[in-house]
Tab-separated table of C-alpha atoms in Angstrom:
chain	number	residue	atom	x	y	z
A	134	UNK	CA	0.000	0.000	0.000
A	135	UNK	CA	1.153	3.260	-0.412
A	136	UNK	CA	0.057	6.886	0.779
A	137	UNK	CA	-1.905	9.541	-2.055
A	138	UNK	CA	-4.605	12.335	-1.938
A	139	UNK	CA	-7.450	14.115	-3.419
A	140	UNK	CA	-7.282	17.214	-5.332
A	141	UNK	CA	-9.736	18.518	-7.208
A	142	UNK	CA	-8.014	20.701	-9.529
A	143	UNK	CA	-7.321	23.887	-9.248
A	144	UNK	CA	-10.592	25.414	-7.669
A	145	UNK	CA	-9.658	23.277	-4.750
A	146	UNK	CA	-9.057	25.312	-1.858
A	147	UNK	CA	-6.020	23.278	-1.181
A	148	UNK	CA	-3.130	24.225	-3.428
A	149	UNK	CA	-0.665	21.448	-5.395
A	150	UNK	CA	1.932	23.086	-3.516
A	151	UNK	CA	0.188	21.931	-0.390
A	152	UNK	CA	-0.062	18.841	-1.198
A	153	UNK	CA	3.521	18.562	-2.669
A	154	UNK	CA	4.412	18.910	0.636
A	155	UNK	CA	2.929	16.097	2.119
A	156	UNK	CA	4.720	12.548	2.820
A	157	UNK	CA	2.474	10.716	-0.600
A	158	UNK	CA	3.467	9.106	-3.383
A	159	UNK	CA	0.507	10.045	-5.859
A	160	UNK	CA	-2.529	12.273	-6.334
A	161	UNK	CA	-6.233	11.030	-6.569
A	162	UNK	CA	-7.912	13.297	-9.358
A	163	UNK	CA	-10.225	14.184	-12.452
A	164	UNK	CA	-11.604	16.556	-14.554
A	165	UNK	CA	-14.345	17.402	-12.882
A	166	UNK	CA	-15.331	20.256	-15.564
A	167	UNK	CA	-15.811	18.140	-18.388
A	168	UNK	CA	-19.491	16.985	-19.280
A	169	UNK	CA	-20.363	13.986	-18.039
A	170	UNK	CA	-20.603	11.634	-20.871
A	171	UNK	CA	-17.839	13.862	-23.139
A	172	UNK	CA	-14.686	12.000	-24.306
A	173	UNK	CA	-11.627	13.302	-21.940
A	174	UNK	CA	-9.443	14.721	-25.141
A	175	UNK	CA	-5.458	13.951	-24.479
A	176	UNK	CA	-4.906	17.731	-23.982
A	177	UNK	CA	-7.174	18.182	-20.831
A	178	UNK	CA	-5.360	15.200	-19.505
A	179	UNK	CA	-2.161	16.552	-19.892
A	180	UNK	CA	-3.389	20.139	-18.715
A	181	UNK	CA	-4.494	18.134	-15.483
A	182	UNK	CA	-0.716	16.729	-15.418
A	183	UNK	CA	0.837	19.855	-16.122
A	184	UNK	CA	-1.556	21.520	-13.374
A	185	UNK	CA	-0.260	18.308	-11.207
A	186	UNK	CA	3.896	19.903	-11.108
A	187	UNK	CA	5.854	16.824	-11.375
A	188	UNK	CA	3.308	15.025	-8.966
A	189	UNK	CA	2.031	11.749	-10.064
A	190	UNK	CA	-1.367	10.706	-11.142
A	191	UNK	CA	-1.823	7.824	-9.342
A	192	UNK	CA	-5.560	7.225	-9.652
A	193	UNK	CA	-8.773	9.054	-11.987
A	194	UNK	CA	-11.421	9.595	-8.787
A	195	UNK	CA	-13.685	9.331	-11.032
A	196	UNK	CA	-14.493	9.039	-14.563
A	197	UNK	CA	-17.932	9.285	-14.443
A	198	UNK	CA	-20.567	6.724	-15.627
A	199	UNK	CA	-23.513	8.698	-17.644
A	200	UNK	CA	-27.367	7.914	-16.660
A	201	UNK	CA	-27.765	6.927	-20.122
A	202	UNK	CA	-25.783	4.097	-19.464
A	203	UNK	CA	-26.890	3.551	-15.723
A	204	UNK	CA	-30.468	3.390	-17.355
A	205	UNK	CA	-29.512	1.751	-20.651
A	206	UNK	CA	-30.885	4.413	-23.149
A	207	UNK	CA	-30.994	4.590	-26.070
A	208	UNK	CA	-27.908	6.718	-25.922
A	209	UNK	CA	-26.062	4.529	-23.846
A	210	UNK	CA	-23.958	3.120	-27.092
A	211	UNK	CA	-22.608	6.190	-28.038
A	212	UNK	CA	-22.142	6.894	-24.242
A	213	UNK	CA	-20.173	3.494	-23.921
A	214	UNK	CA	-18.236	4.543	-26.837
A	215	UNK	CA	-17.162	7.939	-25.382
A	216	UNK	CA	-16.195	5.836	-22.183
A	217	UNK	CA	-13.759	3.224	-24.184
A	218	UNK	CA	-12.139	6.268	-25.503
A	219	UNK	CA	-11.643	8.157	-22.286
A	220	UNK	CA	-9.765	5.438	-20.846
A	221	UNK	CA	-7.548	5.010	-24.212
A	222	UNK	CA	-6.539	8.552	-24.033
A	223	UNK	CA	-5.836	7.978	-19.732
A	224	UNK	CA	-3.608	5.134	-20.476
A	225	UNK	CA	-2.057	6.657	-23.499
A	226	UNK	CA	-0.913	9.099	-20.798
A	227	UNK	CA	0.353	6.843	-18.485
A	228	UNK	CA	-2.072	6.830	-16.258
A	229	UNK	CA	-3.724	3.114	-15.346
A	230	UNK	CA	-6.250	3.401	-12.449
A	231	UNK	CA	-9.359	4.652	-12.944
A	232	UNK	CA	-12.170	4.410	-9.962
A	233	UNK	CA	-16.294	5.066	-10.697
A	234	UNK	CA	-19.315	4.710	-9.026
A	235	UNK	CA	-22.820	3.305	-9.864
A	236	UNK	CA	-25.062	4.876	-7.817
A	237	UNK	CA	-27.966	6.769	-9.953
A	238	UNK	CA	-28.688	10.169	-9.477
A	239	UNK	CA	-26.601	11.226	-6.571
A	240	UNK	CA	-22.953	10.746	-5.598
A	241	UNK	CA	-22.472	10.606	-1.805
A	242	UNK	CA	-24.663	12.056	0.139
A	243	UNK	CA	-24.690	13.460	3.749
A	244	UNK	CA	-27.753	15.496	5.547
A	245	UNK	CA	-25.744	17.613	7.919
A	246	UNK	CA	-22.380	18.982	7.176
A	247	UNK	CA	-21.144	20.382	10.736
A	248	UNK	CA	-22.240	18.138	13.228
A	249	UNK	CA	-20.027	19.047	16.354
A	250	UNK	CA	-17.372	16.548	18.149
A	251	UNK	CA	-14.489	16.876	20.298
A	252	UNK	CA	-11.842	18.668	18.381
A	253	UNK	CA	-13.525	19.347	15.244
A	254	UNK	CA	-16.122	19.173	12.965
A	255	UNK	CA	-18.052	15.748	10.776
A	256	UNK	CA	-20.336	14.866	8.673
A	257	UNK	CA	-23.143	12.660	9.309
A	258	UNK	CA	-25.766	10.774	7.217
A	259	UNK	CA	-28.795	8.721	6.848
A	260	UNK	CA	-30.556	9.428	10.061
A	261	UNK	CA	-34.296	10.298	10.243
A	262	UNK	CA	-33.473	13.705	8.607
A	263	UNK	CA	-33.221	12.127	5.285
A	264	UNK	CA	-36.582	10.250	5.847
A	265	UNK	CA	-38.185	13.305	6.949
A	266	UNK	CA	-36.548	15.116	3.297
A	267	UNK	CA	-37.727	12.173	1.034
A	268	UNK	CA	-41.340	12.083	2.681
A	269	UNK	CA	-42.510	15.547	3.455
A	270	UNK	CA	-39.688	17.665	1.567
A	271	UNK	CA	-39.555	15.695	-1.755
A	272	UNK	CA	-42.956	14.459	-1.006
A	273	UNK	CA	-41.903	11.275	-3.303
A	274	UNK	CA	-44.860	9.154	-4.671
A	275	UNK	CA	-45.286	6.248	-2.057
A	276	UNK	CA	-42.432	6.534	0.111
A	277	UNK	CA	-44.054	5.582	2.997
A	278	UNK	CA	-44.731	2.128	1.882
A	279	UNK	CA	-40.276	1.843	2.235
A	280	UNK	CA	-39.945	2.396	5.659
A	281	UNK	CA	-41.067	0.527	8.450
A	282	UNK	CA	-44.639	2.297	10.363
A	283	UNK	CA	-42.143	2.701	13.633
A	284	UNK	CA	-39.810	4.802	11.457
A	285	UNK	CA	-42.177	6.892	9.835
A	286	UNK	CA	-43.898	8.219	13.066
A	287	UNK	CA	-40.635	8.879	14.048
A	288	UNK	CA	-39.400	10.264	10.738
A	289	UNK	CA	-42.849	12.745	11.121
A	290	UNK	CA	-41.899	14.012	14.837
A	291	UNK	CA	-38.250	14.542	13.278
A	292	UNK	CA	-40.065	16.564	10.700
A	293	UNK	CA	-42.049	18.815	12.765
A	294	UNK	CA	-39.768	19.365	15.072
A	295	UNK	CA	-37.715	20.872	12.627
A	296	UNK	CA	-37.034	24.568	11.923
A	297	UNK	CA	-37.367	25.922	8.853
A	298	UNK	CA	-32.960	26.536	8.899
A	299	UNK	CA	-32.912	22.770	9.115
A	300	UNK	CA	-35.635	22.104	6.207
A	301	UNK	CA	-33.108	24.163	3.934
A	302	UNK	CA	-30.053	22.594	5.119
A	303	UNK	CA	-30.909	19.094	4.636
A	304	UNK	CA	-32.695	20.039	1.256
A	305	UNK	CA	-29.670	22.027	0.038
A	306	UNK	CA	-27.207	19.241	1.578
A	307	UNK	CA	-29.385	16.766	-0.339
A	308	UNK	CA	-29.294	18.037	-3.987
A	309	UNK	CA	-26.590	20.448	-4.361
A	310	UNK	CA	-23.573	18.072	-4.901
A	311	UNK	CA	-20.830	17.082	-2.706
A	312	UNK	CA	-17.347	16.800	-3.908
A	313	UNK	CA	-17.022	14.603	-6.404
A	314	UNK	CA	-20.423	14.665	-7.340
A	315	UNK	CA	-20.781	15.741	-11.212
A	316	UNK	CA	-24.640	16.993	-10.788
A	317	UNK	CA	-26.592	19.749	-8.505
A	318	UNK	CA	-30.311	19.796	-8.911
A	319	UNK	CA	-33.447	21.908	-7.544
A	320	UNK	CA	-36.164	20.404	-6.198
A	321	UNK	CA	-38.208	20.051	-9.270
A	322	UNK	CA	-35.309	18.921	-11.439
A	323	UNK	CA	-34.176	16.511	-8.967
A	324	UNK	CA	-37.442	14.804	-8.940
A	325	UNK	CA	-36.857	14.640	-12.873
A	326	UNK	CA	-34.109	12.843	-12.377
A	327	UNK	CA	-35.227	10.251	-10.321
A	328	UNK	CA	-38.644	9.233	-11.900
A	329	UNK	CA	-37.077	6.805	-14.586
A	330	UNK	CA	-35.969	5.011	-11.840
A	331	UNK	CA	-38.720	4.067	-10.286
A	332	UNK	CA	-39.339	1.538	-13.227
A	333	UNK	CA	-35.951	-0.011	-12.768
A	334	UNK	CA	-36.077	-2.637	-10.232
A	335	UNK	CA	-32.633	-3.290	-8.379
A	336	UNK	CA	-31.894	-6.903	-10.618
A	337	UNK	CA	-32.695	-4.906	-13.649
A	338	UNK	CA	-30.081	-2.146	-12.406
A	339	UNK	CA	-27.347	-4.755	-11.752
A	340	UNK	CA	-27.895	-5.989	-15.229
A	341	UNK	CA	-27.161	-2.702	-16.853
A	342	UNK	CA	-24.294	-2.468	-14.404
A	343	UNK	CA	-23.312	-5.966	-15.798
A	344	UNK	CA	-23.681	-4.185	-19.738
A	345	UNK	CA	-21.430	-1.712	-18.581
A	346	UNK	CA	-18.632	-3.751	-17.354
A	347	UNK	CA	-19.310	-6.492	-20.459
A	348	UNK	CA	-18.561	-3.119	-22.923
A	349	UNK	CA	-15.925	-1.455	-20.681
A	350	UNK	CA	-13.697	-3.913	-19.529
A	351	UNK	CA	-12.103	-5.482	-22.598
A	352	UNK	CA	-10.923	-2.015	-23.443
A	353	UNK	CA	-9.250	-1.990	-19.844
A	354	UNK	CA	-8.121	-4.991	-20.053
A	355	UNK	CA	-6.291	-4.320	-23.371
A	356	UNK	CA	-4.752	-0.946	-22.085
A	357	UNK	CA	-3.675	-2.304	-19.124
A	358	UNK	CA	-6.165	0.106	-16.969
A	359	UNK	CA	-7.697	-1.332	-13.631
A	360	UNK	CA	-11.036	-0.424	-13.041
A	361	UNK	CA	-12.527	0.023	-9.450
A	362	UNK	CA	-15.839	0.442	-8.828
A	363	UNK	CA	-16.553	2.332	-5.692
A	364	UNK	CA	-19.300	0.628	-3.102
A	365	UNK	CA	-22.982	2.895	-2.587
A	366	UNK	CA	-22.346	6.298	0.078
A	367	UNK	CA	-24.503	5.033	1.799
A	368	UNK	CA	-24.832	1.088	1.720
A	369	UNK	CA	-28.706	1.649	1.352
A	370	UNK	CA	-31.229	2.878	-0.782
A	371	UNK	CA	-32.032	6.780	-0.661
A	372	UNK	CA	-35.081	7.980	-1.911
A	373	UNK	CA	-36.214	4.825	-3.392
A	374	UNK	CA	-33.186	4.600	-5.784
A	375	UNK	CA	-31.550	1.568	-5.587
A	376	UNK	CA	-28.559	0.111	-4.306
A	377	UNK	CA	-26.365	-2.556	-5.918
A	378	UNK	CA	-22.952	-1.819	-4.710
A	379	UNK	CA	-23.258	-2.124	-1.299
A	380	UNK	CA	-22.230	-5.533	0.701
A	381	UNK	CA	-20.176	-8.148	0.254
A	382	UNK	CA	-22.579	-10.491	-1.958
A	383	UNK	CA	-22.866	-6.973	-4.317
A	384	UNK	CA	-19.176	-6.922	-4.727
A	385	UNK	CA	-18.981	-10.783	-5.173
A	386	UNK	CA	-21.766	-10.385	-8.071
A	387	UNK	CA	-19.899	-7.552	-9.844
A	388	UNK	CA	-16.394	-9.867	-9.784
A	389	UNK	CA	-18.483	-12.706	-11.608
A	390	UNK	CA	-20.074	-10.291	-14.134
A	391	UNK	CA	-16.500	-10.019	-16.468
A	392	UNK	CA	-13.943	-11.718	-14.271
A	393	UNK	CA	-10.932	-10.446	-15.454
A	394	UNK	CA	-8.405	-8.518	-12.914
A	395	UNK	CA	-9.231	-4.948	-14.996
A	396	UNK	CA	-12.393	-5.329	-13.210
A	397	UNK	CA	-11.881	-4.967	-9.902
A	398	UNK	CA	-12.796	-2.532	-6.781
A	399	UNK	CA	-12.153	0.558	-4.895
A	400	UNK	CA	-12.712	-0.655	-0.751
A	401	UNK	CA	-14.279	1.803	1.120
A	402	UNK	CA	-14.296	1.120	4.745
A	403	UNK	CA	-16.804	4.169	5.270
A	404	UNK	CA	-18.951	2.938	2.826
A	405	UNK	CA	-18.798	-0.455	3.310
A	406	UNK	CA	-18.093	-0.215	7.105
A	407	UNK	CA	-21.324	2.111	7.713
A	408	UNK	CA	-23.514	-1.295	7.649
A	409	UNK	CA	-22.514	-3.496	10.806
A	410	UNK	CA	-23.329	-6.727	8.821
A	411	UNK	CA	-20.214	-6.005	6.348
A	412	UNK	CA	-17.375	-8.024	7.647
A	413	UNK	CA	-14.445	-5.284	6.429
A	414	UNK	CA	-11.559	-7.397	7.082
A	415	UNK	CA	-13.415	-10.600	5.523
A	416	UNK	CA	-14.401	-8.460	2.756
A	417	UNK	CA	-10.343	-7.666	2.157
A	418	UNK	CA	-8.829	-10.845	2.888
A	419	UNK	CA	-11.352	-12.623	0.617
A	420	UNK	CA	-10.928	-9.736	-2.396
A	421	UNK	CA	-7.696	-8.828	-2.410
A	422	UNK	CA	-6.367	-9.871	-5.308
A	423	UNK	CA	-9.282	-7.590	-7.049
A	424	UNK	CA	-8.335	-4.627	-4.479
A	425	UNK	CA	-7.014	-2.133	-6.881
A	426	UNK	CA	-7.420	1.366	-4.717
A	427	UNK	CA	-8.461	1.989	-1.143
A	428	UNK	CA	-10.243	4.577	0.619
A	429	UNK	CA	-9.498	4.936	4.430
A	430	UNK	CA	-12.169	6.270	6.812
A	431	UNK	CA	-14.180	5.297	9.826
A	432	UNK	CA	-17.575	6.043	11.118
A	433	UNK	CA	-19.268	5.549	13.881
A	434	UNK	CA	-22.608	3.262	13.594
A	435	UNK	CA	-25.952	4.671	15.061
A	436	UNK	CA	-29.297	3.734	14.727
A	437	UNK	CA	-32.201	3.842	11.464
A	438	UNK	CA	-29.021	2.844	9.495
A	439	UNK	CA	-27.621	6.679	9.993
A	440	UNK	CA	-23.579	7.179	11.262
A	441	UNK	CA	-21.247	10.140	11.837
A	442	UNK	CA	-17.874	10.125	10.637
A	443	UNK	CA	-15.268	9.906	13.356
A	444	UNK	CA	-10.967	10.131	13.782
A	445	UNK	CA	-9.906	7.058	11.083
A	446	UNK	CA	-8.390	5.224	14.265
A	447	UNK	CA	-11.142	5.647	16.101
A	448	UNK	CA	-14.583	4.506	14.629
A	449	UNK	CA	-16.410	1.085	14.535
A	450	UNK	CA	-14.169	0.176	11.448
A	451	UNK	CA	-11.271	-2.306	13.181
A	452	UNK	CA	-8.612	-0.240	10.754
A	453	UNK	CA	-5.880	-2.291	11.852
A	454	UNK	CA	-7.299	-5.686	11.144
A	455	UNK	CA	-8.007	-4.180	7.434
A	456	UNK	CA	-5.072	-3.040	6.984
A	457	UNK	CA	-3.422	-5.875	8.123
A	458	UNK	CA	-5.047	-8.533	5.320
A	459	UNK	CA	-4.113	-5.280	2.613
A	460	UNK	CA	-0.586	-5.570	3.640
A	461	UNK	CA	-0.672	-8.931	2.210
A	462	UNK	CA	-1.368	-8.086	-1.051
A	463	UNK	CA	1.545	-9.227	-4.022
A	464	UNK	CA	0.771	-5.395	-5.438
A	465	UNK	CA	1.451	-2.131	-4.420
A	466	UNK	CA	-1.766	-0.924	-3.799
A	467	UNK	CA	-2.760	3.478	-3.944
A	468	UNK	CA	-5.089	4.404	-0.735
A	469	UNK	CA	-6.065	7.691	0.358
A	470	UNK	CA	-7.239	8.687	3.461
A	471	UNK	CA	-10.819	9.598	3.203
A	472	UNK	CA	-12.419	12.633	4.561
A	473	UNK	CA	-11.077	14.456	8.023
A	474	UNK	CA	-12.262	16.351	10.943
A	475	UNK	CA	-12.220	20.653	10.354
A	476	UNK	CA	-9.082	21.586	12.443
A	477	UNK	CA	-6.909	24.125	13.102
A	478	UNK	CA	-6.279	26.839	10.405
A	479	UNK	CA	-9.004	24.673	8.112
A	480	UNK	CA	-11.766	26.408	10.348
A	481	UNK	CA	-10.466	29.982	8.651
A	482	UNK	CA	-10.808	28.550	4.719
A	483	UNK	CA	-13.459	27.642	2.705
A	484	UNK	CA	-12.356	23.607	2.061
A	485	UNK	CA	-14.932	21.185	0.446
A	486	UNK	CA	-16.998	19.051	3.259
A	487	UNK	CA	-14.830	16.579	4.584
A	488	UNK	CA	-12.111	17.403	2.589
A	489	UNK	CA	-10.116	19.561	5.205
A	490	UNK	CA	-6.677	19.709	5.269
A	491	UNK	CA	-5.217	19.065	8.278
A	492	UNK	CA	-7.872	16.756	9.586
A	493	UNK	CA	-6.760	14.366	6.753
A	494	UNK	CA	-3.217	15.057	7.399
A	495	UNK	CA	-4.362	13.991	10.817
A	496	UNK	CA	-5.762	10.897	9.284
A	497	UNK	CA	-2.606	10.541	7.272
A	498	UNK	CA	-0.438	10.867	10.004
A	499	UNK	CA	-2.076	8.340	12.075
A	500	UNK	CA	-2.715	5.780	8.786
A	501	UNK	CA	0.841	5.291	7.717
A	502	UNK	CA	2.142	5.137	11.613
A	503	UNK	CA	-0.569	2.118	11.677
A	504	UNK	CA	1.066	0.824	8.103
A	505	UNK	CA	4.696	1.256	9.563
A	506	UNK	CA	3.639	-0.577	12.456
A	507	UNK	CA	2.233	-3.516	11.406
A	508	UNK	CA	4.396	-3.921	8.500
A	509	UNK	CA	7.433	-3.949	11.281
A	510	UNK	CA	5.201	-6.928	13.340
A	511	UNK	CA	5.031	-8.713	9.900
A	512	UNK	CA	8.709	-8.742	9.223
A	513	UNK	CA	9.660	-9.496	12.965
């Protein structure tokens, strides 16, 4: 394994020569300007290297997969096509890692942004503000009929015992875009967005997942690029759309569906560790030779499958016992460490949600002393 991290060009609050400065090996990026479903040209790639000083680009967080394809258009050939040649253009530029996601609609998604701790700020997620947004803010078609009666009575004392501040923050938390995420939406457009899916049941979802890979991954294979698909942020479905990414079984499925070692995934042990039935070191020891990029992070569990994101040593995630089974891979494997608290001088500048600096040189810091250490017990 070996150290990078995120940058997202240069609108990211954090400068290159910041991150030049840190103790990595590689830099997690993309071009997050360009259209979804446009062909990445050679030049933009070589801007982003060139934008990049001498720093390596160690992974493409993400290239992103178009709804057309997620929903099988008609437009998904040409869409499929644009893909192949995006990652012939990456690897003609030396660069051979390439992470997405297939999770329709919306990217990660958290309902509060600042939710205190001790010595800094988190995010948190999936608690009963998001049922109280998707039944009496979105007002979706139904959505009662998803939840269990207990959670909905709660979900509608949540709701009314909210203020109207905490309406707009979970709405605007909810469909302007995270980092990373290629779309923002209003209200009305959002609900746009997500009516074709409500006639695409989650085995017909996997099967266009399963067209994607089938068209994808011979070109990957034949450039040399390894693919990772990243799990669902979070493990479970949000507002009805659904979720095929997201345990162990999921990730098992998605091996099977081209098995070739271009095809392989991204372990997230926020993701992934956010649901207590995911068995994270299982999950590595039993997939590692298909473990082609890692993000790092913790959470702590709470209940109506909702978490907060805690210290990346200190969550429900056993970091050590993953890390451990990663050590043992034959490759030298890019991880990142994923989000970070708001400390210090990061409480004075305008950085992305959970993308802080020294909160994830915190992380960092605290990651590769966990590496060093357990790579010395190995050798001794």
């Amino acid at each position: 394994m070996y150290p990078t991290w995120r940058w997202y060009g240069p609108k990211d609050p954090i400068t290159i020569d910041e991150v030049s400065a840190l103790d990595i090996r590689g830099v997690v990026t993309a071009l997050h300007h360009i259209e979804n479903g446009a062909v990445w040209s050679r030049e933009e790639i070589r801007q982003r290297k060139k934008e990049l000083k001498e720093m390596p680009w160690s992974v493409v967080e993400s290239v992103p997969v178009h709804e057309g394809i997620k929903q099988n258009s008609e437009a998904a050939p040409k869409l499929l096509e644009n893909y192949r040649q995006s990652l012939q253009n990456l690897a003609a530029e030396g660069i051979t890692t390439v992470c997405y996601n297939f999770m329709p609609v919306l990217d990660w998604t958290r309902t509060r942004l600042a939710v205190p701790v001790p010595g800094g700020t988190t995010v948190a997620l999936r608690g009963l503000d998001l049922l109280a947004f998707d039944l009496f803010i979105l007002n979706r078609p139904h959505a009662a009929e998803d939840y269990p009666a207990e959670l909905v009575e709660l979900a509608t004392d949540h709701f009314e015992d909210m203020s109207e501040a905490d309406k707009q923050e979970v709405t605007d938390n909810m469909l302007k875009g995270l980092p990373g995420s290629e779309e923002s939406f209003e209200l009305a457009t959002f609900k746009q967005a997500i009516e074709p899916y409500r006639h695409i049941s989650s085995v017909e979802f996997k099967e266009n997942l399963q067209r994607f890979l089938e068209a994808i991954v011979p070109t990957a294979a034949k450039e040399g690029i390894k693919l990772t698909v990243h799990p669902d942020d979070p493990p479970w479905p949000v507002v009805g759309l659904p979720r095929i990414v997201s345990t162990r079984d999921d990730l098992k499925d998605i091996l099977a569906m081209v098995d070739d070692q271009a095809s392989g995934i991204c372990l997230c042990t926020g993701s992934l560790g956010s649901r207590a039935d995911n068995d994270l070191p299982g999950m590595a020891r039993e997939f590692l030779d298909r473990i082609h990029f890692v993000h790092l992070r913790n959470v702590a569990r709470a209940p109506h499958e909702s978490f907060r994101e805690s210290g990346h040593l200190q969550g429900d995630v056993n970091m050590a016992d993953v890390m451990g089974e990663l050590l043992k891979a034959k490759v030298d494997v890019p991880y990142r460490p994923d989000h970070g608290f708001t400390l210090f001088d990061d409480r004075k500048r305008e950085t992305y949600p959970g993308y802080s600096l020294y909160g994830r040189m915190r992380g960092l810091a605290e990651l590769e002393g966990l590496r060093a250490g357990l790579s010395a017990t190995a050798r001794g």
